[in-house]
PDB file of C-alpha atoms in Angstrom:
ATOM      1  CA  MET L   1      -0.114  -0.022   0.064  1.00  0.00           C
ATOM      2  CA  ARG L   2       2.943   2.295   0.892  1.00  0.00           C
ATOM      3  CA  LYS L   3       4.443   1.651  -2.596  1.00  0.00           C
ATOM      4  CA  VAL L   4       1.256   2.496  -4.272  1.00  0.00           C
ATOM      5  CA  LEU L   5       0.923   5.732  -2.412  1.00  0.00           C
ATOM      6  CA  LEU L   6       4.483   6.678  -3.225  1.00  0.00           C
ATOM      7  CA  THR L   7       4.075   5.916  -7.030  1.00  0.00           C
ATOM      8  CA  LEU L   8       0.876   8.050  -7.153  1.00  0.00           C
ATOM      9  CA  ALA L   9       2.532  10.922  -5.415  1.00  0.00           C
ATOM     10  CA  LEU L  10       5.622  10.778  -7.807  1.00  0.00           C
ATOM     11  CA  VAL L  11       3.196  10.607 -10.817  1.00  0.00           C
ATOM     12  CA  ALA L  12       1.347  13.679  -9.456  1.00  0.00           C
ATOM     13  CA  THR L  13       4.594  15.402  -9.008  1.00  0.00           C
ATOM     14  CA  ALA L  14       5.792  14.641 -12.556  1.00  0.00           C
ATOM     15  CA  SER L  15       2.538  15.767 -13.952  1.00  0.00           C
ATOM     16  CA  LEU L  16       2.908  19.261 -12.286  1.00  0.00           C
ATOM     17  CA  SER L  17       6.541  19.366 -13.201  1.00  0.00           C
ATOM     18  CA  ASN L  18       5.823  18.766 -16.841  1.00  0.00           C
ATOM     19  CA  ALA L  19       3.000  21.506 -16.878  1.00  0.00           C
ATOM     20  CA  GLN L  20       3.611  24.040 -19.426  1.00  0.00           C
ATOM     21  CA  VAL L  21       2.939  27.642 -18.377  1.00  0.00           C
ATOM     22  CA  LEU L  22       3.343  29.510 -21.626  1.00  0.00           C
ATOM     23  CA  ARG L  23       3.124  32.995 -20.113  1.00  0.00           C
ATOM     24  CA  ASN L  24       2.989  34.638 -16.667  1.00  0.00           C
ATOM     25  CA  ASN L  25       3.956  37.684 -14.875  1.00  0.00           C
ATOM     26  CA  PHE L  26       2.069  39.959 -17.183  1.00  0.00           C
ATOM     27  CA  LEU L  27       3.105  43.166 -15.546  1.00  0.00           C
ATOM     28  CA  ASN L  28       6.831  42.258 -15.379  1.00  0.00           C
ATOM     29  CA  GLY L  29       8.924  45.514 -14.669  1.00  0.00           C
ATOM     30  CA  CYS L  30       5.644  47.637 -13.985  1.00  0.00           C
ATOM     31  CA  LYS L  31       5.397  49.505 -10.895  1.00  0.00           C
ATOM     32  CA  GLU L  32       2.139  50.324  -8.852  1.00  0.00           C
ATOM     33  CA  GLY L  33       0.622  53.527 -10.374  1.00  0.00           C
ATOM     34  CA  GLU L  34       2.267  53.229 -13.737  1.00  0.00           C
ATOM     35  CA  PRO L  35       0.305  52.749 -16.993  1.00  0.00           C
ATOM     36  CA  ILE L  36       0.236  49.010 -18.055  1.00  0.00           C
ATOM     37  CA  GLU L  37       0.514  49.891 -21.671  1.00  0.00           C
ATOM     38  CA  LYS L  38       4.213  50.128 -23.000  1.00  0.00           C
ATOM     39  CA  ALA L  39       3.117  50.286 -26.669  1.00  0.00           C
ATOM     40  CA  ALA L  40       0.389  51.155 -29.107  1.00  0.00           C
ATOM     41  CA  TYR L  41      -0.945  49.514 -32.373  1.00  0.00           C
ATOM     42  CA  THR L  42      -1.481  52.061 -35.163  1.00  0.00           C
ATOM     43  CA  ALA L  43      -2.522  49.714 -38.032  1.00  0.00           C
ATOM     44  CA  LYS L  44      -4.621  46.673 -38.290  1.00  0.00           C
ATOM     45  CA  LYS L  45      -1.520  44.648 -39.663  1.00  0.00           C
ATOM     46  CA  ALA L  46       1.022  46.152 -37.402  1.00  0.00           C
ATOM     47  CA  PRO L  47       3.695  43.832 -36.144  1.00  0.00           C
ATOM     48  CA  LEU L  48       3.103  42.158 -32.821  1.00  0.00           C
ATOM     49  CA  ASN L  49       4.287  43.638 -29.613  1.00  0.00           C
ATOM     50  CA  LYS L  50       5.260  40.461 -27.714  1.00  0.00           C
ATOM     51  CA  ASP L  51       5.057  40.013 -23.950  1.00  0.00           C
ATOM     52  CA  VAL L  52       3.734  43.653 -23.559  1.00  0.00           C
ATOM     53  CA  TRP L  53       0.266  45.327 -22.888  1.00  0.00           C
ATOM     54  CA  SER L  54      -0.486  47.675 -25.952  1.00  0.00           C
ATOM     55  CA  ALA L  55      -3.371  50.138 -26.732  1.00  0.00           C
ATOM     56  CA  VAL L  56      -5.553  48.320 -29.384  1.00  0.00           C
ATOM     57  CA  PHE L  57      -5.926  49.905 -32.917  1.00  0.00           C
ATOM     58  CA  ASN L  58      -9.443  51.280 -33.899  1.00  0.00           C
ATOM     59  CA  GLU L  59     -10.115  51.802 -37.573  1.00  0.00           C
ATOM     60  CA  LYS L  60     -13.062  54.283 -37.081  1.00  0.00           C
ATOM     61  CA  ALA L  61     -11.668  56.565 -34.334  1.00  0.00           C
ATOM     62  CA  PRO L  62      -9.148  56.242 -31.402  1.00  0.00           C
ATOM     63  CA  TYR L  63     -10.523  54.759 -28.246  1.00  0.00           C
ATOM     64  CA  ILE L  64     -11.311  57.250 -25.616  1.00  0.00           C
ATOM     65  CA  GLY L  65      -9.484  57.261 -22.391  1.00  0.00           C
ATOM     66  CA  GLU L  66      -5.994  56.482 -21.153  1.00  0.00           C
ATOM     67  CA  SER L  67      -4.181  53.168 -20.377  1.00  0.00           C
ATOM     68  CA  PRO L  68      -5.152  51.363 -17.086  1.00  0.00           C
ATOM     69  CA  VAL L  69      -2.659  51.714 -14.348  1.00  0.00           C
ATOM     70  CA  ALA L  70      -0.868  49.060 -12.181  1.00  0.00           C
ATOM     71  CA  GLY L  71      -2.422  48.422  -8.624  1.00  0.00           C
ATOM     72  CA  LYS L  72      -2.226  46.434  -5.407  1.00  0.00           C
ATOM     73  CA  GLU L  73      -1.604  42.672  -5.550  1.00  0.00           C
ATOM     74  CA  LEU L  74      -4.471  40.254  -5.438  1.00  0.00           C
ATOM     75  CA  SER L  75      -4.305  36.746  -3.798  1.00  0.00           C
ATOM     76  CA  TYR L  76      -6.299  33.677  -3.719  1.00  0.00           C
ATOM     77  CA  LYS L  77      -5.687  30.680  -1.541  1.00  0.00           C
ATOM     78  CA  GLY L  78      -3.792  28.204  -3.409  1.00  0.00           C
ATOM     79  CA  TYR L  79      -3.220  30.013  -6.618  1.00  0.00           C
ATOM     80  CA  ASN L  80       0.574  30.724  -6.882  1.00  0.00           C
ATOM     81  CA  GLU L  81       0.706  33.589  -9.519  1.00  0.00           C
ATOM     82  CA  LYS L  82       1.667  36.828  -7.656  1.00  0.00           C
ATOM     83  CA  GLY L  83       2.393  40.428  -8.642  1.00  0.00           C
ATOM     84  CA  LEU L  84       0.553  43.540  -9.197  1.00  0.00           C
ATOM     85  CA  SER L  85      -2.996  43.726 -10.566  1.00  0.00           C
ATOM     86  CA  ILE L  86      -4.695  46.166 -13.078  1.00  0.00           C
ATOM     87  CA  ILE L  87      -6.996  48.812 -11.905  1.00  0.00           C
ATOM     88  CA  TRP L  88     -10.201  49.299 -13.644  1.00  0.00           C
ATOM     89  CA  GLY L  89     -12.233  52.389 -13.883  1.00  0.00           C
ATOM     90  CA  GLY L  90     -11.645  55.993 -14.552  1.00  0.00           C
ATOM     91  CA  LEU L  91     -12.887  56.376 -18.125  1.00  0.00           C
ATOM     92  CA  PRO L  92     -14.722  59.385 -19.360  1.00  0.00           C
ATOM     93  CA  GLU L  93     -18.515  58.829 -19.375  1.00  0.00           C
ATOM     94  CA  ASP L  94     -18.548  58.966 -23.150  1.00  0.00           C
ATOM     95  CA  ALA L  95     -16.137  55.911 -23.355  1.00  0.00           C
ATOM     96  CA  THR L  96     -18.154  52.756 -23.952  1.00  0.00           C
ATOM     97  CA  PHE L  97     -15.112  50.767 -23.422  1.00  0.00           C
ATOM     98  CA  ARG L  98     -11.246  50.885 -23.990  1.00  0.00           C
ATOM     99  CA  PRO L  99      -9.281  47.712 -24.887  1.00  0.00           C
ATOM    100  CA  SER L 100      -5.664  46.826 -24.040  1.00  0.00           C
ATOM    101  CA  ILE L 101      -3.934  43.643 -25.310  1.00  0.00           C
ATOM    102  CA  TYR L 102      -1.357  41.418 -24.177  1.00  0.00           C
ATOM    103  CA  GLY L 103       0.801  40.021 -27.169  1.00  0.00           C
ATOM    104  CA  LEU L 104       1.461  36.355 -27.153  1.00  0.00           C
ATOM    105  CA  GLU L 105       2.592  35.123 -30.666  1.00  0.00           C
ATOM    106  CA  SER L 106       1.932  36.016 -34.224  1.00  0.00           C
ATOM    107  CA  GLY L 107       0.684  33.520 -36.704  1.00  0.00           C
ATOM    108  CA  ARG L 108      -0.868  30.168 -35.769  1.00  0.00           C
ATOM    109  CA  ALA L 109       1.362  29.236 -32.800  1.00  0.00           C
ATOM    110  CA  TYR L 110      -1.748  28.738 -30.585  1.00  0.00           C
ATOM    111  CA  SER L 111      -4.373  27.459 -33.018  1.00  0.00           C
ATOM    112  CA  THR L 112      -4.615  23.778 -32.248  1.00  0.00           C
ATOM    113  CA  GLY L 113      -5.094  22.032 -28.799  1.00  0.00           C
ATOM    114  CA  THR L 114      -6.383  23.513 -25.521  1.00  0.00           C
ATOM    115  CA  TYR L 115      -5.477  26.601 -23.829  1.00  0.00           C
ATOM    116  CA  TYR L 116      -6.214  28.079 -20.428  1.00  0.00           C
ATOM    117  CA  VAL L 117      -6.308  31.779 -19.194  1.00  0.00           C
ATOM    118  CA  SER L 118      -6.443  31.978 -15.498  1.00  0.00           C
ATOM    119  CA  PHE L 119      -6.563  35.292 -13.475  1.00  0.00           C
ATOM    120  CA  LEU L 120      -7.889  37.032 -10.334  1.00  0.00           C
ATOM    121  CA  VAL L 121     -10.612  39.663 -10.233  1.00  0.00           C
ATOM    122  CA  ASN L 122     -12.315  41.813  -7.734  1.00  0.00           C
ATOM    123  CA  PHE L 123     -15.095  44.087  -8.659  1.00  0.00           C
ATOM    124  CA  SER L 124     -15.783  46.857  -6.351  1.00  0.00           C
ATOM    125  CA  LYS L 125     -18.496  48.364  -8.485  1.00  0.00           C
ATOM    126  CA  PHE L 126     -20.645  46.808 -11.350  1.00  0.00           C
ATOM    127  CA  LYS L 127     -23.319  49.171 -12.729  1.00  0.00           C
ATOM    128  CA  ALA L 128     -23.302  47.690 -16.202  1.00  0.00           C
ATOM    129  CA  LYS L 129     -26.618  46.436 -17.764  1.00  0.00           C
ATOM    130  CA  GLY L 130     -26.757  43.168 -19.597  1.00  0.00           C
ATOM    131  CA  ASN L 131     -23.651  40.811 -20.196  1.00  0.00           C
ATOM    132  CA  MET L 132     -20.487  42.636 -20.229  1.00  0.00           C
ATOM    133  CA  ASP L 133     -17.345  41.021 -21.560  1.00  0.00           C
ATOM    134  CA  PHE L 134     -14.334  42.070 -19.871  1.00  0.00           C
ATOM    135  CA  ILE L 135     -11.408  39.559 -20.925  1.00  0.00           C
ATOM    136  CA  SER L 136     -10.928  37.496 -24.016  1.00  0.00           C
ATOM    137  CA  THR L 137      -8.477  35.581 -26.214  1.00  0.00           C
ATOM    138  CA  SER L 138      -7.954  37.592 -29.326  1.00  0.00           C
ATOM    139  CA  THR L 139      -7.368  36.451 -32.779  1.00  0.00           C
ATOM    140  CA  ASN L 140      -6.056  39.678 -34.005  1.00  0.00           C
ATOM    141  CA  HIS L 141      -3.426  41.369 -31.913  1.00  0.00           C
ATOM    142  CA  ALA L 142      -3.821  44.785 -33.311  1.00  0.00           C
ATOM    143  CA  ALA L 143      -7.621  45.049 -33.833  1.00  0.00           C
ATOM    144  CA  GLY L 144      -8.609  42.939 -30.822  1.00  0.00           C
ATOM    145  CA  THR L 145     -11.063  40.511 -32.480  1.00  0.00           C
ATOM    146  CA  SER L 146     -12.185  38.280 -29.854  1.00  0.00           C
ATOM    147  CA  ARG L 147     -13.381  34.631 -29.700  1.00  0.00           C
ATOM    148  CA  GLY L 148     -13.453  33.035 -26.396  1.00  0.00           C
ATOM    149  CA  PHE L 149     -14.346  35.411 -23.639  1.00  0.00           C
ATOM    150  CA  VAL L 150     -15.591  36.033 -20.132  1.00  0.00           C
ATOM    151  CA  PHE L 151     -18.479  38.277 -19.187  1.00  0.00           C
ATOM    152  CA  ALA L 152     -20.309  39.427 -16.164  1.00  0.00           C
ATOM    153  CA  SER L 153     -23.814  40.613 -15.412  1.00  0.00           C
ATOM    154  CA  ASN L 154     -25.341  42.578 -12.426  1.00  0.00           C
ATOM    155  CA  GLN L 155     -27.269  40.691  -9.985  1.00  0.00           C
ATOM    156  CA  GLY L 156     -28.103  43.411  -7.581  1.00  0.00           C
ATOM    157  CA  SER L 157     -25.427  43.220  -4.821  1.00  0.00           C
ATOM    158  CA  LYS L 158     -23.956  40.311  -6.600  1.00  0.00           C
ATOM    159  CA  LEU L 159     -22.605  39.184  -9.775  1.00  0.00           C
ATOM    160  CA  LYS L 160     -22.995  36.415 -12.463  1.00  0.00           C
ATOM    161  CA  PHE L 161     -20.184  35.362 -14.617  1.00  0.00           C
ATOM    162  CA  GLY L 162     -20.491  33.632 -17.988  1.00  0.00           C
ATOM    163  CA  VAL L 163     -18.404  32.453 -21.197  1.00  0.00           C
ATOM    164  CA  GLY L 164     -18.824  33.142 -24.809  1.00  0.00           C
ATOM    165  CA  ILE L 165     -17.458  31.949 -28.059  1.00  0.00           C
ATOM    166  CA  HIS L 166     -18.284  33.965 -31.061  1.00  0.00           C
ATOM    167  CA  LYS L 167     -21.928  34.497 -30.815  1.00  0.00           C
ATOM    168  CA  GLN L 168     -22.825  31.753 -28.340  1.00  0.00           C
ATOM    169  CA  ARG L 169     -23.019  32.584 -24.600  1.00  0.00           C
ATOM    170  CA  ALA L 170     -23.542  30.524 -21.449  1.00  0.00           C
ATOM    171  CA  SER L 171     -23.879  31.723 -17.788  1.00  0.00           C
ATOM    172  CA  SER L 172     -22.981  30.086 -14.441  1.00  0.00           C
ATOM    173  CA  PRO L 173     -25.953  29.273 -12.440  1.00  0.00           C
ATOM    174  CA  LYS L 174     -24.192  30.736  -9.247  1.00  0.00           C
ATOM    175  CA  THR L 175     -23.883  34.318  -8.141  1.00  0.00           C
ATOM    176  CA  TYR L 176     -20.615  35.862  -6.776  1.00  0.00           C
ATOM    177  CA  ASP L 177     -20.070  38.610  -4.301  1.00  0.00           C
ATOM    178  CA  LEU L 178     -18.630  41.999  -5.163  1.00  0.00           C
ATOM    179  CA  ASN L 179     -15.570  43.232  -3.156  1.00  0.00           C
ATOM    180  CA  ALA L 180     -14.363  39.709  -3.277  1.00  0.00           C
ATOM    181  CA  THR L 181     -11.344  38.245  -4.958  1.00  0.00           C
ATOM    182  CA  HIS L 182     -12.536  35.444  -7.520  1.00  0.00           C
ATOM    183  CA  LEU L 183     -10.326  33.010  -9.562  1.00  0.00           C
ATOM    184  CA  ILE L 184     -11.427  32.837 -13.017  1.00  0.00           C
ATOM    185  CA  VAL L 185     -10.320  30.179 -15.623  1.00  0.00           C
ATOM    186  CA  LEU L 186     -11.078  30.282 -19.292  1.00  0.00           C
ATOM    187  CA  LYS L 187     -10.371  27.161 -21.224  1.00  0.00           C
ATOM    188  CA  ILE L 188     -10.401  27.312 -25.155  1.00  0.00           C
ATOM    189  CA  ASP L 189     -10.766  23.979 -26.913  1.00  0.00           C
ATOM    190  CA  PHE L 190      -9.899  24.126 -30.542  1.00  0.00           C
ATOM    191  CA  ALA L 191     -10.883  20.558 -31.459  1.00  0.00           C
ATOM    192  CA  GLN L 192     -14.328  20.997 -29.827  1.00  0.00           C
ATOM    193  CA  ASN L 193     -14.906  24.559 -30.859  1.00  0.00           C
ATOM    194  CA  GLN L 194     -15.561  25.353 -27.235  1.00  0.00           C
ATOM    195  CA  ALA L 195     -15.051  27.840 -24.455  1.00  0.00           C
ATOM    196  CA  SER L 196     -15.444  26.788 -20.873  1.00  0.00           C
ATOM    197  CA  LEU L 197     -15.463  28.681 -17.623  1.00  0.00           C
ATOM    198  CA  PHE L 198     -14.396  27.922 -14.198  1.00  0.00           C
ATOM    199  CA  VAL L 199     -15.155  30.223 -11.247  1.00  0.00           C
ATOM    200  CA  ASP L 200     -13.429  29.648  -7.897  1.00  0.00           C
ATOM    201  CA  PRO L 201     -12.564  26.158  -8.713  1.00  0.00           C
ATOM    202  CA  GLU L 202     -10.796  23.882  -6.341  1.00  0.00           C
ATOM    203  CA  LEU L 203      -7.180  23.795  -7.080  1.00  0.00           C
ATOM    204  CA  LYS L 204      -6.525  20.114  -7.439  1.00  0.00           C
ATOM    205  CA  ASP L 205      -4.804  17.869  -9.760  1.00  0.00           C
ATOM    206  CA  LYS L 206      -8.173  16.771 -11.466  1.00  0.00           C
ATOM    207  CA  GLU L 207      -9.622  19.414 -13.703  1.00  0.00           C
ATOM    208  CA  PRO L 208     -13.158  20.031 -12.354  1.00  0.00           C
ATOM    209  CA  THR L 209     -16.579  20.226 -14.149  1.00  0.00           C
ATOM    210  CA  PRO L 210     -16.880  23.754 -15.729  1.00  0.00           C
ATOM    211  CA  ASP L 211     -19.412  26.295 -14.449  1.00  0.00           C
ATOM    212  CA  ALA L 212     -20.477  27.015 -18.015  1.00  0.00           C
ATOM    213  CA  VAL L 213     -19.583  25.974 -21.536  1.00  0.00           C
ATOM    214  CA  ALA L 214     -20.277  27.632 -24.885  1.00  0.00           C
ATOM    215  CA  THR L 215     -19.794  25.919 -28.205  1.00  0.00           C
ATOM    216  CA  GLU L 216     -20.094  27.031 -31.695  1.00  0.00           C
ATOM    217  CA  GLU L 217     -18.891  25.007 -34.841  1.00  0.00           C
ATOM    218  CA  GLY L 218     -16.356  26.775 -36.789  1.00  0.00           C
ATOM    219  CA  ALA L 219     -15.702  29.547 -34.420  1.00  0.00           C
ATOM    220  CA  LEU L 220     -12.189  28.813 -33.751  1.00  0.00           C
ATOM    221  CA  LYS L 221     -10.312  29.222 -37.094  1.00  0.00           C
ATOM    222  CA  ALA L 222      -7.439  31.613 -36.181  1.00  0.00           C
ATOM    223  CA  GLY L 223      -4.809  31.264 -33.624  1.00  0.00           C
ATOM    224  CA  ILE L 224      -4.731  33.044 -30.117  1.00  0.00           C
ATOM    225  CA  LYS L 225      -2.397  36.103 -30.735  1.00  0.00           C
ATOM    226  CA  GLY L 226      -3.207  37.884 -27.461  1.00  0.00           C
ATOM    227  CA  ILE L 227      -5.235  38.359 -24.241  1.00  0.00           C
ATOM    228  CA  MET L 228      -7.443  41.480 -24.376  1.00  0.00           C
ATOM    229  CA  LEU L 229      -9.218  43.143 -21.660  1.00  0.00           C
ATOM    230  CA  LYS L 230     -11.836  45.885 -21.835  1.00  0.00           C
ATOM    231  CA  ASN L 231     -11.846  48.776 -19.371  1.00  0.00           C
ATOM    232  CA  ARG L 232     -15.371  50.334 -18.961  1.00  0.00           C
ATOM    233  CA  ASN L 233     -16.712  53.307 -17.106  1.00  0.00           C
ATOM    234  CA  ASN L 234     -19.635  51.330 -15.399  1.00  0.00           C
ATOM    235  CA  TYR L 235     -17.499  48.935 -13.489  1.00  0.00           C
ATOM    236  CA  ALA L 236     -14.587  49.290 -11.374  1.00  0.00           C
ATOM    237  CA  GLY L 237     -12.069  47.015  -9.300  1.00  0.00           C
ATOM    238  CA  ASN L 238      -8.868  45.073 -10.091  1.00  0.00           C
ATOM    239  CA  ILE L 239      -7.690  42.231 -12.364  1.00  0.00           C
ATOM    240  CA  GLY L 240      -4.540  40.447 -12.503  1.00  0.00           C
ATOM    241  CA  ASN L 241      -2.245  37.614 -11.715  1.00  0.00           C
ATOM    242  CA  PHE L 242      -2.594  36.064 -15.220  1.00  0.00           C
ATOM    243  CA  ARG L 243      -1.309  32.855 -16.462  1.00  0.00           C
ATOM    244  CA  PHE L 244      -1.700  31.423 -20.059  1.00  0.00           C
ATOM    245  CA  THR L 245      -1.057  27.738 -20.133  1.00  0.00           C
ATOM    246  CA  ASP L 246      -1.751  24.550 -22.075  1.00  0.00           C
ATOM    247  CA  SER L 247      -2.983  22.310 -19.119  1.00  0.00           C
ATOM    248  CA  TRP L 248      -4.991  22.433 -15.906  1.00  0.00           C
ATOM    249  CA  ALA L 249      -1.624  21.592 -14.226  1.00  0.00           C
ATOM    250  CA  GLY L 250      -0.153  24.667 -15.512  1.00  0.00           C
ATOM    251  CA  ILE L 251      -2.733  26.685 -13.446  1.00  0.00           C
ATOM    252  CA  ILE L 252      -2.319  25.067 -10.296  1.00  0.00           C
ATOM    253  CA  GLY L 253       1.477  24.484 -10.380  1.00  0.00           C
ATOM    254  CA  LYS L 254       4.026  26.941  -9.075  1.00  0.00           C
TER     255      LYS L 254
END
């Protein structure tokens, strides 16, 4: 029995050690109070700004508002990603939203298989009406075209989270507190044309059942080139501690 337990422990350790964390430390080198964006796209087909946050290009007119700034560190028990967060809010009233995008890879480097984006979020205010998407995987690093995305909706003193892929959306049946830090995991499965959402999941070796799943055939054609967040004037709070991985083990590992 002891040998069996030892073998299982070694297998679990090996699984975590082989976990592929493709990106983390998204605010590397940024100090609290500084703008997170270190570059800006000025054309739809501009070269990728890799491993930095950039202002997203808009063909019609420049987006209204300035770059979000870095804020306090968020934490969630058992989640090992550390560092500063991003402060939301502060946009002018006439700004519907302003996107920032973190460049990953150009081309089709992340266009097959399964990928996970994990992060912490704490909304101090959420006055938006309807389902408001706030983070997504992007298929165009300069223009910010999203496919898999996470949204939230106002439930009075609480929130609901949901997931979407292209035109399809699905909400978690649960509600969640404002002024509390939540761990969100967005899973993108190219083979299944599927986006799945996990909210405050147990950080164990086995991937849990998702809280919501959205599927649309043919939705995932282009590779993931960036992670896009949308700052709006009708919600406020902090988001950060991002990881981009190709396995559940990458989320829970150190």
